[in-house]
Amino acid sequence: MSTASVLDDIDYDSSFEMVEEEKFEKIENTDNSENFQYVSTKGNTVKEVNINSNEKKKKEAPIQILTAMIGKWKLASSENLQEYFTLEKFPEITQMAWEHGITCYKMNGNQLHVHTDLLGKSLIPTIFEFDKPIARDDNAVSTHAEGNMMSTICKRIADGSIVWKVERLIKNGNLVVFNSRGNFRCKRVYKRVN
């Protein structure tokens, strides 16, 4: 008894058709490798694609800092924190949240949501919308993220002077937050909580 396979009946030499190869060619590179033009040729069809990597960088810039900030953080050390509490006249619950709470960052669409967990309560909820000034009383608050820095700046609407500024960055795996008002600056260093 012999067995025959369907595979034995295939004529491999005539069963495959040669498909025309598509070639990509880099035509132009200008402005210190920031702009490129690629040409795709397949048969008689030619397609050109222009790429401006500066536009891509602008769109992706916030991702680095925001991705790194996502998660839970606990205060590890600070400089001038008590003085900052006095300067800002923070209520005791806010002081406790800053000193002993777990700060939680998460993205929801294009917004960064932040709150602090303390004693089973969610405190100080904040939503950051990027590059959109928000009017508050006589001031405008705007948040901008680029590379490894996220800055929130409050300016007087009347004259554009800076009232206060908060800068956040990741350094050595820690979240470092600087709060500034005038010449006074407070530094907080947070460690990630697992």
GROMACS .gro file of C-alpha atoms in nm:
model
  194
    1MET     CA    1   0.000   0.000   0.000
    2SER     CA    2   0.142   0.333  -0.097
    3THR     CA    3   0.044   0.668   0.038
    4ALA     CA    4   0.025   0.978  -0.174
    5SER     CA    5   0.040   1.328  -0.041
    6VAL     CA    6  -0.117   1.639  -0.187
    7LEU     CA    7   0.223   1.800  -0.150
    8ASP     CA    8   0.367   1.545  -0.395
    9ASP     CA    9   0.136   1.681  -0.668
   10ILE     CA   10   0.263   2.041  -0.649
   11ASP     CA   11   0.493   2.158  -0.926
   12TYR     CA   12   0.713   2.386  -0.720
   13ASP     CA   13   0.892   2.531  -1.024
   14SER     CA   14   0.573   2.677  -1.174
   15SER     CA   15   0.364   2.738  -0.861
   16PHE     CA   16   0.531   3.059  -0.750
   17GLU     CA   17   0.520   3.381  -0.938
   18MET     CA   18   0.794   3.641  -0.917
   19VAL     CA   19   0.658   3.959  -0.764
   20GLU     CA   20   0.823   4.284  -0.853
   21GLU     CA   21   1.052   4.412  -0.580
   22GLU     CA   22   0.969   4.741  -0.408
   23LYS     CA   23   1.267   4.967  -0.355
   24PHE     CA   24   1.300   5.246  -0.099
   25GLU     CA   25   1.549   5.516  -0.155
   26LYS     CA   26   1.649   5.804   0.071
   27ILE     CA   27   1.671   6.104  -0.161
   28GLU     CA   28   1.736   6.405   0.056
   29ASN     CA   29   1.871   6.472   0.402
   30THR     CA   30   1.883   6.836   0.509
   31ASP     CA   31   1.897   7.053   0.821
   32ASN     CA   32   2.124   6.829   1.029
   33SER     CA   33   1.922   6.509   0.979
   34GLU     CA   34   1.589   6.670   1.071
   35ASN     CA   35   1.412   6.644   0.732
   36PHE     CA   36   1.404   6.344   0.502
   37GLN     CA   37   1.249   6.255   0.170
   38TYR     CA   38   1.196   5.890   0.079
   39VAL     CA   39   1.092   5.757  -0.262
   40SER     CA   40   0.923   5.418  -0.301
   41THR     CA   41   0.939   5.261  -0.647
   42LYS     CA   42   0.738   4.955  -0.749
   43GLY     CA   43   0.722   4.894  -1.121
   44ASN     CA   44   0.610   5.219  -1.284
   45THR     CA   45   0.459   5.352  -0.957
   46VAL     CA   46   0.664   5.609  -0.765
   47LYS     CA   47   0.558   5.740  -0.423
   48GLU     CA   48   0.733   6.022  -0.238
   49VAL     CA   49   0.719   6.067   0.139
   50ASN     CA   50   0.852   6.375   0.319
   51ILE     CA   51   0.931   6.341   0.689
   52ASN     CA   52   1.000   6.630   0.924
   53SER     CA   53   1.137   6.472   1.242
   54ASN     CA   54   1.104   6.804   1.429
   55GLU     CA   55   0.723   6.773   1.406
   56LYS     CA   56   0.742   6.417   1.536
   57LYS     CA   57   0.964   6.526   1.827
   58LYS     CA   58   0.721   6.805   1.922
   59LYS     CA   59   0.430   6.562   1.931
   60GLU     CA   60   0.624   6.299   2.129
   61ALA     CA   61   0.804   6.536   2.366
   62PRO     CA   62   0.569   6.505   2.665
   63ILE     CA   63   0.571   6.127   2.651
   64GLN     CA   64   0.910   6.084   2.822
   65ILE     CA   65   0.828   6.273   3.144
   66LEU     CA   66   0.462   6.171   3.155
   67THR     CA   67   0.535   5.803   3.103
   68ALA     CA   68   0.801   5.815   3.373
   69MET     CA   69   0.569   5.993   3.621
   70ILE     CA   70   0.281   5.746   3.594
   71GLY     CA   71   0.243   5.554   3.919
   72LYS     CA   72   0.259   5.614   4.293
   73TRP     CA   73   0.521   5.822   4.476
   74LYS     CA   74   0.611   5.888   4.841
   75LEU     CA   75   0.810   6.184   4.971
   76ALA     CA   76   1.167   6.077   5.057
   77SER     CA   77   1.331   6.413   5.130
   78SER     CA   78   1.273   6.785   5.102
   79GLU     CA   79   1.439   7.124   5.132
   80ASN     CA   80   1.255   7.433   5.262
   81LEU     CA   81   0.926   7.246   5.287
   82GLN     CA   82   0.810   7.389   5.622
   83GLU     CA   83   0.901   7.740   5.507
   84TYR     CA   84   0.701   7.682   5.188
   85PHE     CA   85   0.398   7.571   5.391
   86THR     CA   86   0.421   7.895   5.590
   87LEU     CA   87   0.467   8.108   5.277
   88GLU     CA   88   0.166   7.951   5.103
   89LYS     CA   89  -0.044   7.933   5.424
   90PHE     CA   90  -0.134   7.571   5.350
   91PRO     CA   91  -0.394   7.412   5.579
   92GLU     CA   92  -0.276   7.128   5.804
   93ILE     CA   93  -0.443   6.857   5.591
   94THR     CA   94  -0.252   6.974   5.281
   95GLN     CA   95   0.073   6.974   5.479
   96MET     CA   96   0.003   6.619   5.599
   97ALA     CA   97  -0.080   6.507   5.245
   98TRP     CA   98   0.245   6.650   5.108
   99GLU     CA   99   0.458   6.503   5.388
  100HIS     CA  100   0.294   6.163   5.445
  101GLY     CA  101   0.064   6.088   5.151
  102ILE     CA  102   0.112   5.878   4.841
  103THR     CA  103   0.097   6.095   4.527
  104CYS     CA  104  -0.065   5.912   4.234
  105TYR     CA  105  -0.023   6.009   3.867
  106LYS     CA  106  -0.221   5.856   3.580
  107MET     CA  107  -0.299   5.954   3.223
  108ASN     CA  108  -0.658   5.976   3.106
  109GLY     CA  109  -0.654   6.057   2.736
  110ASN     CA  110  -0.445   6.373   2.694
  111GLN     CA  111  -0.486   6.475   3.057
  112LEU     CA  112  -0.267   6.396   3.355
  113HIS     CA  113  -0.471   6.319   3.668
  114VAL     CA  114  -0.303   6.357   4.007
  115HIS     CA  115  -0.427   6.302   4.360
  116THR     CA  116  -0.276   6.220   4.698
  117ASP     CA  117  -0.388   5.922   4.906
  118LEU     CA  118  -0.378   5.982   5.282
  119LEU     CA  119  -0.550   5.779   5.552
  120GLY     CA  120  -0.778   5.611   5.299
  121LYS     CA  121  -0.889   5.941   5.145
  122SER     CA  122  -0.814   6.082   4.801
  123LEU     CA  123  -0.702   6.444   4.846
  124ILE     CA  124  -0.588   6.736   4.630
  125PRO     CA  125  -0.725   6.607   4.296
  126THR     CA  126  -0.575   6.794   4.003
  127ILE     CA  127  -0.616   6.755   3.627
  128PHE     CA  128  -0.343   6.891   3.401
  129GLU     CA  129  -0.428   6.990   3.045
  130PHE     CA  130  -0.119   7.067   2.844
  131ASP     CA  131  -0.046   7.394   2.665
  132LYS     CA  132  -0.394   7.535   2.747
  133PRO     CA  133  -0.384   7.835   2.983
  134ILE     CA  134  -0.664   7.820   3.241
  135ALA     CA  135  -0.785   8.146   3.397
  136ARG     CA  136  -0.802   8.148   3.778
  137ASP     CA  137  -0.902   8.477   3.936
  138ASP     CA  138  -0.657   8.734   3.794
  139ASN     CA  139  -0.406   8.468   3.689
  140ALA     CA  140  -0.355   8.219   3.407
  141VAL     CA  141  -0.212   7.875   3.484
  142SER     CA  142  -0.054   7.667   3.208
  143THR     CA  143   0.125   7.333   3.203
  144HIS     CA  144   0.383   7.229   2.948
  145ALA     CA  145   0.571   6.900   2.917
  146GLU     CA  146   0.884   6.856   2.711
  147GLY     CA  147   1.149   6.588   2.730
  148ASN     CA  148   1.219   6.513   3.096
  149MET     CA  149   1.047   6.825   3.239
  150MET     CA  150   0.689   6.916   3.319
  151SER     CA  151   0.633   7.280   3.420
  152THR     CA  152   0.321   7.444   3.559
  153ILE     CA  153   0.339   7.823   3.563
  154CYS     CA  154   0.094   8.074   3.709
  155LYS     CA  155   0.117   8.423   3.554
  156ARG     CA  156  -0.070   8.744   3.625
  157ILE     CA  157  -0.302   8.814   3.334
  158ALA     CA  158  -0.251   9.191   3.364
  159ASP     CA  159   0.127   9.200   3.320
  160GLY     CA  160   0.243   8.841   3.249
  161SER     CA  161   0.463   8.828   3.560
  162ILE     CA  162   0.517   8.486   3.717
  163VAL     CA  163   0.331   8.433   4.045
  164TRP     CA  164   0.451   8.077   4.108
  165LYS     CA  165   0.603   7.785   3.921
  166VAL     CA  166   0.617   7.406   3.973
  167GLU     CA  167   0.876   7.201   3.783
  168ARG     CA  168   0.874   6.821   3.783
  169LEU     CA  169   1.147   6.597   3.648
  170ILE     CA  170   1.279   6.244   3.684
  171LYS     CA  171   1.637   6.221   3.814
  172ASN     CA  172   1.808   5.893   3.910
  173GLY     CA  173   1.470   5.718   3.914
  174ASN     CA  174   1.323   5.971   4.157
  175LEU     CA  175   1.053   6.230   4.094
  176VAL     CA  176   1.197   6.571   4.181
  177VAL     CA  177   0.953   6.860   4.228
  178PHE     CA  178   1.055   7.226   4.262
  179ASN     CA  179   0.798   7.479   4.386
  180SER     CA  180   0.902   7.842   4.335
  181ARG     CA  181   0.742   8.170   4.439
  182GLY     CA  182   0.951   8.481   4.378
  183ASN     CA  183   1.305   8.403   4.495
  184PHE     CA  184   1.190   8.125   4.729
  185ARG     CA  185   1.230   7.765   4.616
  186CYS     CA  186   1.123   7.438   4.778
  187LYS     CA  187   1.257   7.101   4.662
  188ARG     CA  188   1.081   6.767   4.713
  189VAL     CA  189   1.224   6.428   4.615
  190TYR     CA  190   0.987   6.133   4.578
  191LYS     CA  191   1.063   5.759   4.560
  192ARG     CA  192   0.841   5.528   4.359
  193VAL     CA  193   0.602   5.310   4.561
  194ASN     CA  194   0.550   4.954   4.435
   0.00000   0.00000   0.00000
